[in-house]
PDB file of C-alpha atoms in Angstrom:
ATOM      1  CA  UNK A   1      -3.959   2.945  41.427  1.00  0.00           C
ATOM      2  CA  UNK A   2      -2.562  -0.006  39.439  1.00  0.00           C
ATOM      3  CA  UNK A   3      -3.258  -0.442  35.724  1.00  0.00           C
ATOM      4  CA  UNK A   4      -5.695  -3.339  36.157  1.00  0.00           C
ATOM      5  CA  UNK A   5      -7.840  -1.397  38.636  1.00  0.00           C
ATOM      6  CA  UNK A   6      -7.808   1.687  36.397  1.00  0.00           C
ATOM      7  CA  UNK A   7      -9.101  -0.214  33.395  1.00  0.00           C
ATOM      8  CA  UNK A   8     -11.643  -2.085  35.506  1.00  0.00           C
ATOM      9  CA  UNK A   9     -13.098   1.242  36.642  1.00  0.00           C
ATOM     10  CA  UNK A  10     -12.896   2.568  33.085  1.00  0.00           C
ATOM     11  CA  UNK A  11     -14.844  -0.444  31.832  1.00  0.00           C
ATOM     12  CA  UNK A  12     -17.516   0.064  34.470  1.00  0.00           C
ATOM     13  CA  UNK A  13     -17.805   3.724  33.425  1.00  0.00           C
ATOM     14  CA  UNK A  14     -18.244   2.746  29.783  1.00  0.00           C
ATOM     15  CA  UNK A  15     -20.819   0.164  30.694  1.00  0.00           C
ATOM     16  CA  UNK A  16     -22.882   2.883  32.318  1.00  0.00           C
ATOM     17  CA  UNK A  17     -22.627   5.109  29.253  1.00  0.00           C
ATOM     18  CA  UNK A  18     -23.552   2.649  26.543  1.00  0.00           C
ATOM     19  CA  UNK A  19     -24.521  -0.955  25.971  1.00  0.00           C
ATOM     20  CA  UNK A  20     -21.335  -2.975  26.560  1.00  0.00           C
ATOM     21  CA  UNK A  21     -22.385  -5.348  23.797  1.00  0.00           C
ATOM     22  CA  UNK A  22     -22.152  -2.567  21.195  1.00  0.00           C
ATOM     23  CA  UNK A  23     -19.257  -0.411  22.382  1.00  0.00           C
ATOM     24  CA  UNK A  24     -15.629  -1.378  21.764  1.00  0.00           C
ATOM     25  CA  UNK A  25     -12.324   0.260  22.700  1.00  0.00           C
ATOM     26  CA  UNK A  26      -9.725   0.907  20.004  1.00  0.00           C
ATOM     27  CA  UNK A  27      -6.151   1.430  21.237  1.00  0.00           C
ATOM     28  CA  UNK A  28      -4.675   3.956  18.822  1.00  0.00           C
ATOM     29  CA  UNK A  29      -1.080   5.074  18.219  1.00  0.00           C
ATOM     30  CA  UNK A  30      -0.722   8.832  18.701  1.00  0.00           C
ATOM     31  CA  UNK A  31       0.201   9.506  15.070  1.00  0.00           C
ATOM     32  CA  UNK A  32      -3.123   8.032  13.936  1.00  0.00           C
ATOM     33  CA  UNK A  33      -5.353   9.874  16.416  1.00  0.00           C
ATOM     34  CA  UNK A  34      -6.695  12.511  14.008  1.00  0.00           C
ATOM     35  CA  UNK A  35      -7.254   9.965  11.254  1.00  0.00           C
ATOM     36  CA  UNK A  36      -9.066   7.751  13.724  1.00  0.00           C
ATOM     37  CA  UNK A  37     -11.485  10.545  14.638  1.00  0.00           C
ATOM     38  CA  UNK A  38     -12.702  10.588  11.036  1.00  0.00           C
ATOM     39  CA  UNK A  39     -12.716   6.798  10.706  1.00  0.00           C
ATOM     40  CA  UNK A  40     -14.666   6.567  13.966  1.00  0.00           C
ATOM     41  CA  UNK A  41     -17.291   9.003  12.643  1.00  0.00           C
ATOM     42  CA  UNK A  42     -17.645   7.100   9.354  1.00  0.00           C
ATOM     43  CA  UNK A  43     -17.858   3.723  11.074  1.00  0.00           C
ATOM     44  CA  UNK A  44     -20.446   4.876  13.605  1.00  0.00           C
ATOM     45  CA  UNK A  45     -22.546   6.380  10.818  1.00  0.00           C
ATOM     46  CA  UNK A  46     -22.345   3.228   8.699  1.00  0.00           C
ATOM     47  CA  UNK A  47     -22.591   0.585  11.440  1.00  0.00           C
ATOM     48  CA  UNK A  48     -24.802   2.410  13.934  1.00  0.00           C
ATOM     49  CA  UNK A  49     -22.441   1.369  16.733  1.00  0.00           C
ATOM     50  CA  UNK A  50     -20.245   3.533  18.947  1.00  0.00           C
ATOM     51  CA  UNK A  51     -16.557   3.048  19.659  1.00  0.00           C
ATOM     52  CA  UNK A  52     -14.130   4.606  22.122  1.00  0.00           C
ATOM     53  CA  UNK A  53     -10.552   5.546  21.287  1.00  0.00           C
ATOM     54  CA  UNK A  54      -7.616   5.404  23.704  1.00  0.00           C
ATOM     55  CA  UNK A  55      -4.492   7.213  22.411  1.00  0.00           C
ATOM     56  CA  UNK A  56      -0.874   6.569  23.392  1.00  0.00           C
ATOM     57  CA  UNK A  57       2.519   5.513  22.114  1.00  0.00           C
ATOM     58  CA  UNK A  58       2.553   2.055  20.541  1.00  0.00           C
ATOM     59  CA  UNK A  59       4.947   0.736  23.182  1.00  0.00           C
ATOM     60  CA  UNK A  60       2.883   1.947  26.121  1.00  0.00           C
ATOM     61  CA  UNK A  61      -0.345   0.638  24.617  1.00  0.00           C
ATOM     62  CA  UNK A  62       1.319  -2.749  24.137  1.00  0.00           C
ATOM     63  CA  UNK A  63       2.348  -2.761  27.805  1.00  0.00           C
ATOM     64  CA  UNK A  64      -1.248  -1.990  28.796  1.00  0.00           C
ATOM     65  CA  UNK A  65      -2.516  -4.843  26.594  1.00  0.00           C
ATOM     66  CA  UNK A  66      -0.053  -7.199  28.292  1.00  0.00           C
ATOM     67  CA  UNK A  67      -1.355  -6.062  31.677  1.00  0.00           C
ATOM     68  CA  UNK A  68      -4.969  -6.799  30.774  1.00  0.00           C
ATOM     69  CA  UNK A  69      -6.331  -3.518  29.387  1.00  0.00           C
ATOM     70  CA  UNK A  70      -9.776  -4.204  27.883  1.00  0.00           C
ATOM     71  CA  UNK A  71      -8.932  -3.123  24.326  1.00  0.00           C
ATOM     72  CA  UNK A  72     -10.621  -4.770  21.365  1.00  0.00           C
ATOM     73  CA  UNK A  73      -8.518  -3.547  18.428  1.00  0.00           C
ATOM     74  CA  UNK A  74      -4.975  -2.179  18.442  1.00  0.00           C
ATOM     75  CA  UNK A  75      -3.970   0.287  15.702  1.00  0.00           C
ATOM     76  CA  UNK A  76      -0.195   0.551  16.002  1.00  0.00           C
ATOM     77  CA  UNK A  77       2.450   2.835  14.486  1.00  0.00           C
ATOM     78  CA  UNK A  78       4.555  -0.157  13.447  1.00  0.00           C
ATOM     79  CA  UNK A  79       4.429  -3.916  12.903  1.00  0.00           C
ATOM     80  CA  UNK A  80       6.768  -4.901  15.763  1.00  0.00           C
ATOM     81  CA  UNK A  81       4.316  -4.432  18.622  1.00  0.00           C
ATOM     82  CA  UNK A  82       1.301  -6.107  16.960  1.00  0.00           C
ATOM     83  CA  UNK A  83       3.528  -9.041  15.945  1.00  0.00           C
ATOM     84  CA  UNK A  84       4.717  -9.343  19.541  1.00  0.00           C
ATOM     85  CA  UNK A  85       1.104  -9.470  20.728  1.00  0.00           C
ATOM     86  CA  UNK A  86       0.271 -12.142  18.143  1.00  0.00           C
ATOM     87  CA  UNK A  87       3.299 -14.290  19.060  1.00  0.00           C
ATOM     88  CA  UNK A  88       2.335 -14.084  22.731  1.00  0.00           C
ATOM     89  CA  UNK A  89      -1.167 -15.355  22.009  1.00  0.00           C
ATOM     90  CA  UNK A  90      -3.023 -12.042  22.205  1.00  0.00           C
ATOM     91  CA  UNK A  91      -4.753 -12.571  18.877  1.00  0.00           C
ATOM     92  CA  UNK A  92      -5.904 -15.451  16.730  1.00  0.00           C
ATOM     93  CA  UNK A  93      -5.053 -13.499  13.556  1.00  0.00           C
ATOM     94  CA  UNK A  94      -1.749 -12.126  12.321  1.00  0.00           C
ATOM     95  CA  UNK A  95      -1.576  -8.307  12.206  1.00  0.00           C
ATOM     96  CA  UNK A  96      -2.093  -6.575   8.856  1.00  0.00           C
ATOM     97  CA  UNK A  97      -0.431  -3.436   7.506  1.00  0.00           C
ATOM     98  CA  UNK A  98      -2.938  -0.638   6.917  1.00  0.00           C
ATOM     99  CA  UNK A  99      -0.561   2.176   5.826  1.00  0.00           C
ATOM    100  CA  UNK A 100       2.995   3.476   5.523  1.00  0.00           C
ATOM    101  CA  UNK A 101       3.853   6.604   7.518  1.00  0.00           C
ATOM    102  CA  UNK A 102       6.074   9.546   6.588  1.00  0.00           C
ATOM    103  CA  UNK A 103       8.527  11.375   8.864  1.00  0.00           C
ATOM    104  CA  UNK A 104       8.808  15.170   8.866  1.00  0.00           C
ATOM    105  CA  UNK A 105      11.115  17.790  10.335  1.00  0.00           C
ATOM    106  CA  UNK A 106       8.941  20.530  11.825  1.00  0.00           C
ATOM    107  CA  UNK A 107       9.544  23.945  13.376  1.00  0.00           C
ATOM    108  CA  UNK A 108       7.358  26.722  14.686  1.00  0.00           C
ATOM    109  CA  UNK A 109       9.702  29.561  13.712  1.00  0.00           C
ATOM    110  CA  UNK A 110      12.404  28.351  11.308  1.00  0.00           C
ATOM    111  CA  UNK A 111      11.468  29.316   7.700  1.00  0.00           C
ATOM    112  CA  UNK A 112      10.864  26.368   5.401  1.00  0.00           C
ATOM    113  CA  UNK A 113      13.719  27.500   3.149  1.00  0.00           C
ATOM    114  CA  UNK A 114      16.139  27.075   6.087  1.00  0.00           C
ATOM    115  CA  UNK A 115      14.677  23.845   7.411  1.00  0.00           C
ATOM    116  CA  UNK A 116      16.748  20.768   6.611  1.00  0.00           C
ATOM    117  CA  UNK A 117      18.512  17.945   8.406  1.00  0.00           C
ATOM    118  CA  UNK A 118      21.966  19.502   8.156  1.00  0.00           C
ATOM    119  CA  UNK A 119      20.693  22.711   9.778  1.00  0.00           C
ATOM    120  CA  UNK A 120      20.219  20.801  13.049  1.00  0.00           C
ATOM    121  CA  UNK A 121      23.971  20.973  13.594  1.00  0.00           C
ATOM    122  CA  UNK A 122      23.734  24.774  13.801  1.00  0.00           C
ATOM    123  CA  UNK A 123      24.577  26.008  17.304  1.00  0.00           C
ATOM    124  CA  UNK A 124      21.560  28.337  17.191  1.00  0.00           C
ATOM    125  CA  UNK A 125      19.325  25.278  17.485  1.00  0.00           C
ATOM    126  CA  UNK A 126      19.477  24.441  21.191  1.00  0.00           C
ATOM    127  CA  UNK A 127      16.706  21.841  21.495  1.00  0.00           C
ATOM    128  CA  UNK A 128      15.368  19.243  19.050  1.00  0.00           C
ATOM    129  CA  UNK A 129      12.264  17.222  19.893  1.00  0.00           C
ATOM    130  CA  UNK A 130      12.137  13.506  19.159  1.00  0.00           C
ATOM    131  CA  UNK A 131       9.433  10.978  20.109  1.00  0.00           C
ATOM    132  CA  UNK A 132      10.862   8.403  22.516  1.00  0.00           C
ATOM    133  CA  UNK A 133      12.484   5.797  20.217  1.00  0.00           C
ATOM    134  CA  UNK A 134      11.949   3.109  22.863  1.00  0.00           C
ATOM    135  CA  UNK A 135       8.157   3.306  22.543  1.00  0.00           C
ATOM    136  CA  UNK A 136       7.379   5.432  19.448  1.00  0.00           C
ATOM    137  CA  UNK A 137       8.309   4.076  15.982  1.00  0.00           C
ATOM    138  CA  UNK A 138       8.586   7.595  14.537  1.00  0.00           C
ATOM    139  CA  UNK A 139      11.203   8.355  17.166  1.00  0.00           C
ATOM    140  CA  UNK A 140      13.112   5.261  16.117  1.00  0.00           C
ATOM    141  CA  UNK A 141      12.973   6.479  12.505  1.00  0.00           C
ATOM    142  CA  UNK A 142      14.241   9.918  13.572  1.00  0.00           C
ATOM    143  CA  UNK A 143      17.284   8.386  15.260  1.00  0.00           C
ATOM    144  CA  UNK A 144      17.937   6.280  12.162  1.00  0.00           C
ATOM    145  CA  UNK A 145      17.974   9.336   9.906  1.00  0.00           C
ATOM    146  CA  UNK A 146      20.244  11.287  12.270  1.00  0.00           C
ATOM    147  CA  UNK A 147      22.720   8.405  12.299  1.00  0.00           C
ATOM    148  CA  UNK A 148      22.522   7.981   8.525  1.00  0.00           C
ATOM    149  CA  UNK A 149      23.517  11.657   8.161  1.00  0.00           C
ATOM    150  CA  UNK A 150      26.280  11.350  10.808  1.00  0.00           C
ATOM    151  CA  UNK A 151      24.522  13.942  12.968  1.00  0.00           C
ATOM    152  CA  UNK A 152      23.486  11.916  15.993  1.00  0.00           C
ATOM    153  CA  UNK A 153      26.751  12.215  17.930  1.00  0.00           C
ATOM    154  CA  UNK A 154      26.953  15.945  17.186  1.00  0.00           C
ATOM    155  CA  UNK A 155      23.489  16.825  18.490  1.00  0.00           C
ATOM    156  CA  UNK A 156      22.681  14.023  20.953  1.00  0.00           C
ATOM    157  CA  UNK A 157      22.882  16.355  23.963  1.00  0.00           C
ATOM    158  CA  UNK A 158      20.325  18.683  22.397  1.00  0.00           C
ATOM    159  CA  UNK A 159      17.662  16.017  21.887  1.00  0.00           C
ATOM    160  CA  UNK A 160      14.497  16.349  23.970  1.00  0.00           C
ATOM    161  CA  UNK A 161      12.404  13.178  24.070  1.00  0.00           C
ATOM    162  CA  UNK A 162       8.621  13.257  24.158  1.00  0.00           C
ATOM    163  CA  UNK A 163       6.624  10.307  25.467  1.00  0.00           C
ATOM    164  CA  UNK A 164       4.739  10.134  22.175  1.00  0.00           C
ATOM    165  CA  UNK A 165       4.179  11.874  18.853  1.00  0.00           C
ATOM    166  CA  UNK A 166       1.497  13.987  20.556  1.00  0.00           C
ATOM    167  CA  UNK A 167       3.784  15.294  23.316  1.00  0.00           C
ATOM    168  CA  UNK A 168       6.545  15.951  20.789  1.00  0.00           C
ATOM    169  CA  UNK A 169       4.079  17.996  18.723  1.00  0.00           C
ATOM    170  CA  UNK A 170       3.322  20.092  21.822  1.00  0.00           C
ATOM    171  CA  UNK A 171       7.021  20.805  22.304  1.00  0.00           C
ATOM    172  CA  UNK A 172       7.308  21.983  18.707  1.00  0.00           C
ATOM    173  CA  UNK A 173       4.130  24.071  18.414  1.00  0.00           C
ATOM    174  CA  UNK A 174       4.720  25.755  21.771  1.00  0.00           C
ATOM    175  CA  UNK A 175       8.171  26.888  20.657  1.00  0.00           C
ATOM    176  CA  UNK A 176       9.839  25.102  23.589  1.00  0.00           C
ATOM    177  CA  UNK A 177      12.183  23.536  21.026  1.00  0.00           C
ATOM    178  CA  UNK A 178      13.534  25.058  17.833  1.00  0.00           C
ATOM    179  CA  UNK A 179      12.719  21.991  15.707  1.00  0.00           C
ATOM    180  CA  UNK A 180      11.557  18.415  15.999  1.00  0.00           C
ATOM    181  CA  UNK A 181      10.599  15.200  14.268  1.00  0.00           C
ATOM    182  CA  UNK A 182       7.008  14.127  13.829  1.00  0.00           C
ATOM    183  CA  UNK A 183       4.522  12.316  11.621  1.00  0.00           C
ATOM    184  CA  UNK A 184       3.189  13.890   8.433  1.00  0.00           C
ATOM    185  CA  UNK A 185      -0.320  12.921   9.555  1.00  0.00           C
ATOM    186  CA  UNK A 186       0.002  15.186  12.602  1.00  0.00           C
ATOM    187  CA  UNK A 187       1.094  18.320  10.727  1.00  0.00           C
ATOM    188  CA  UNK A 188      -1.715  17.779   8.185  1.00  0.00           C
ATOM    189  CA  UNK A 189      -4.407  17.489  10.857  1.00  0.00           C
ATOM    190  CA  UNK A 190      -6.915  20.360  11.228  1.00  0.00           C
ATOM    191  CA  UNK A 191      -5.641  20.973  14.764  1.00  0.00           C
ATOM    192  CA  UNK A 192      -2.008  21.372  13.681  1.00  0.00           C
ATOM    193  CA  UNK A 193      -2.236  22.611  10.107  1.00  0.00           C
ATOM    194  CA  UNK A 194      -0.375  25.897   9.478  1.00  0.00           C
ATOM    195  CA  UNK A 195       1.317  25.786  12.905  1.00  0.00           C
ATOM    196  CA  UNK A 196       4.862  26.384  11.707  1.00  0.00           C
ATOM    197  CA  UNK A 197       6.801  24.914   8.793  1.00  0.00           C
ATOM    198  CA  UNK A 198       7.785  21.378   7.896  1.00  0.00           C
ATOM    199  CA  UNK A 199       9.615  19.317   5.296  1.00  0.00           C
ATOM    200  CA  UNK A 200       9.004  15.674   4.428  1.00  0.00           C
ATOM    201  CA  UNK A 201      12.189  13.677   4.971  1.00  0.00           C
ATOM    202  CA  UNK A 202      13.588  11.213   2.461  1.00  0.00           C
ATOM    203  CA  UNK A 203      12.166   7.793   3.291  1.00  0.00           C
ATOM    204  CA  UNK A 204      15.337   6.175   1.922  1.00  0.00           C
ATOM    205  CA  UNK A 205      17.167   7.401   5.041  1.00  0.00           C
ATOM    206  CA  UNK A 206      15.125   5.359   7.509  1.00  0.00           C
ATOM    207  CA  UNK A 207      13.447   1.993   7.688  1.00  0.00           C
ATOM    208  CA  UNK A 208       9.930   2.101   6.158  1.00  0.00           C
ATOM    209  CA  UNK A 209       7.310   2.895   8.798  1.00  0.00           C
ATOM    210  CA  UNK A 210       4.904   0.026   8.217  1.00  0.00           C
ATOM    211  CA  UNK A 211       1.853   0.509  10.415  1.00  0.00           C
ATOM    212  CA  UNK A 212      -0.239  -2.502  11.321  1.00  0.00           C
ATOM    213  CA  UNK A 213      -3.403  -3.217  13.264  1.00  0.00           C
ATOM    214  CA  UNK A 214      -4.440  -6.341  15.106  1.00  0.00           C
ATOM    215  CA  UNK A 215      -7.785  -7.733  16.249  1.00  0.00           C
ATOM    216  CA  UNK A 216      -7.356  -8.671  19.889  1.00  0.00           C
ATOM    217  CA  UNK A 217      -8.686 -11.858  21.447  1.00  0.00           C
ATOM    218  CA  UNK A 218     -12.339 -12.280  22.400  1.00  0.00           C
ATOM    219  CA  UNK A 219     -14.075 -15.346  23.725  1.00  0.00           C
ATOM    220  CA  UNK A 220     -16.563 -16.870  21.302  1.00  0.00           C
ATOM    221  CA  UNK A 221     -19.489 -15.739  23.439  1.00  0.00           C
ATOM    222  CA  UNK A 222     -18.170 -12.195  23.916  1.00  0.00           C
ATOM    223  CA  UNK A 223     -20.864  -9.634  23.018  1.00  0.00           C
ATOM    224  CA  UNK A 224     -18.125  -7.344  21.617  1.00  0.00           C
ATOM    225  CA  UNK A 225     -16.610  -9.888  19.229  1.00  0.00           C
ATOM    226  CA  UNK A 226     -18.832  -9.120  16.223  1.00  0.00           C
ATOM    227  CA  UNK A 227     -18.457  -5.348  16.554  1.00  0.00           C
ATOM    228  CA  UNK A 228     -14.685  -5.647  16.901  1.00  0.00           C
ATOM    229  CA  UNK A 229     -14.467  -7.762  13.762  1.00  0.00           C
ATOM    230  CA  UNK A 230     -16.731  -5.323  11.916  1.00  0.00           C
ATOM    231  CA  UNK A 231     -14.561  -2.345  12.836  1.00  0.00           C
ATOM    232  CA  UNK A 232     -11.333  -4.200  12.026  1.00  0.00           C
ATOM    233  CA  UNK A 233     -12.681  -4.988   8.547  1.00  0.00           C
ATOM    234  CA  UNK A 234     -13.779  -1.362   8.103  1.00  0.00           C
ATOM    235  CA  UNK A 235     -10.225  -0.211   8.881  1.00  0.00           C
ATOM    236  CA  UNK A 236      -9.123  -1.754   5.559  1.00  0.00           C
ATOM    237  CA  UNK A 237     -12.085  -0.515   3.530  1.00  0.00           C
ATOM    238  CA  UNK A 238     -11.979   1.990   0.648  1.00  0.00           C
ATOM    239  CA  UNK A 239     -13.543   4.652   2.882  1.00  0.00           C
ATOM    240  CA  UNK A 240     -10.853   4.259   5.529  1.00  0.00           C
ATOM    241  CA  UNK A 241      -8.101   4.109   2.897  1.00  0.00           C
ATOM    242  CA  UNK A 242      -9.228   7.470   1.485  1.00  0.00           C
ATOM    243  CA  UNK A 243      -9.018   9.032   4.961  1.00  0.00           C
ATOM    244  CA  UNK A 244      -5.503   7.660   5.496  1.00  0.00           C
ATOM    245  CA  UNK A 245      -4.403   9.105   2.156  1.00  0.00           C
ATOM    246  CA  UNK A 246      -5.866  12.489   3.083  1.00  0.00           C
ATOM    247  CA  UNK A 247      -3.482  12.560   6.050  1.00  0.00           C
ATOM    248  CA  UNK A 248      -0.406  11.758   3.989  1.00  0.00           C
ATOM    249  CA  UNK A 249      -0.187   8.001   4.514  1.00  0.00           C
ATOM    250  CA  UNK A 250       0.997   5.896   1.603  1.00  0.00           C
TER     251      UNK A 250
END
């Protein structure tokens, strides 16, 4: 089934579940998924309108938007992909940064006292999980920090790439890898809290993870336009900001 047909069927399904005029779809980067659950609940309570969330890596979500996926708002893990969408005419408004993310080194079994970047060169560590740097900004940051510490060439063959932050988290919490890189927001989530040990990495060793959102195009007579704009505005509200801070975003 091609991507256009999948999203057409998905749209029909949603239309049967709720009024299409009131229900929007928010494409959400995997590192923001737990935050977005809380923001979704607050928005629905305040606005009285329901939203649906589709989670994936920022790169893959961007590809789906290019191919016609019926998303209304895109909450990315970086600024690059939203800016690309804007430049290609996918939005009438420039993307806006909503938060800065933090990168962590995380392990199910390694004690926190032994967990550090240099320890990755230890031969006892056979596999290290990294989100795919081609599609996941946190993976790109992980590669940057490994290169800044002159470790990349030493451990490149031990790197295991996950499709997204979420898949990388599964590798780490299952113990399939000895250690891995992830987002602070993931390890602080109720679902992942206390599953292993982590350290927050020095942000000076990688390019700042600026995370931006963009309001995607709607025709002027689109019944979803007003709700999309309302949610996009809510994303930058004090209530939403407090939720982002709770999950370790700056």
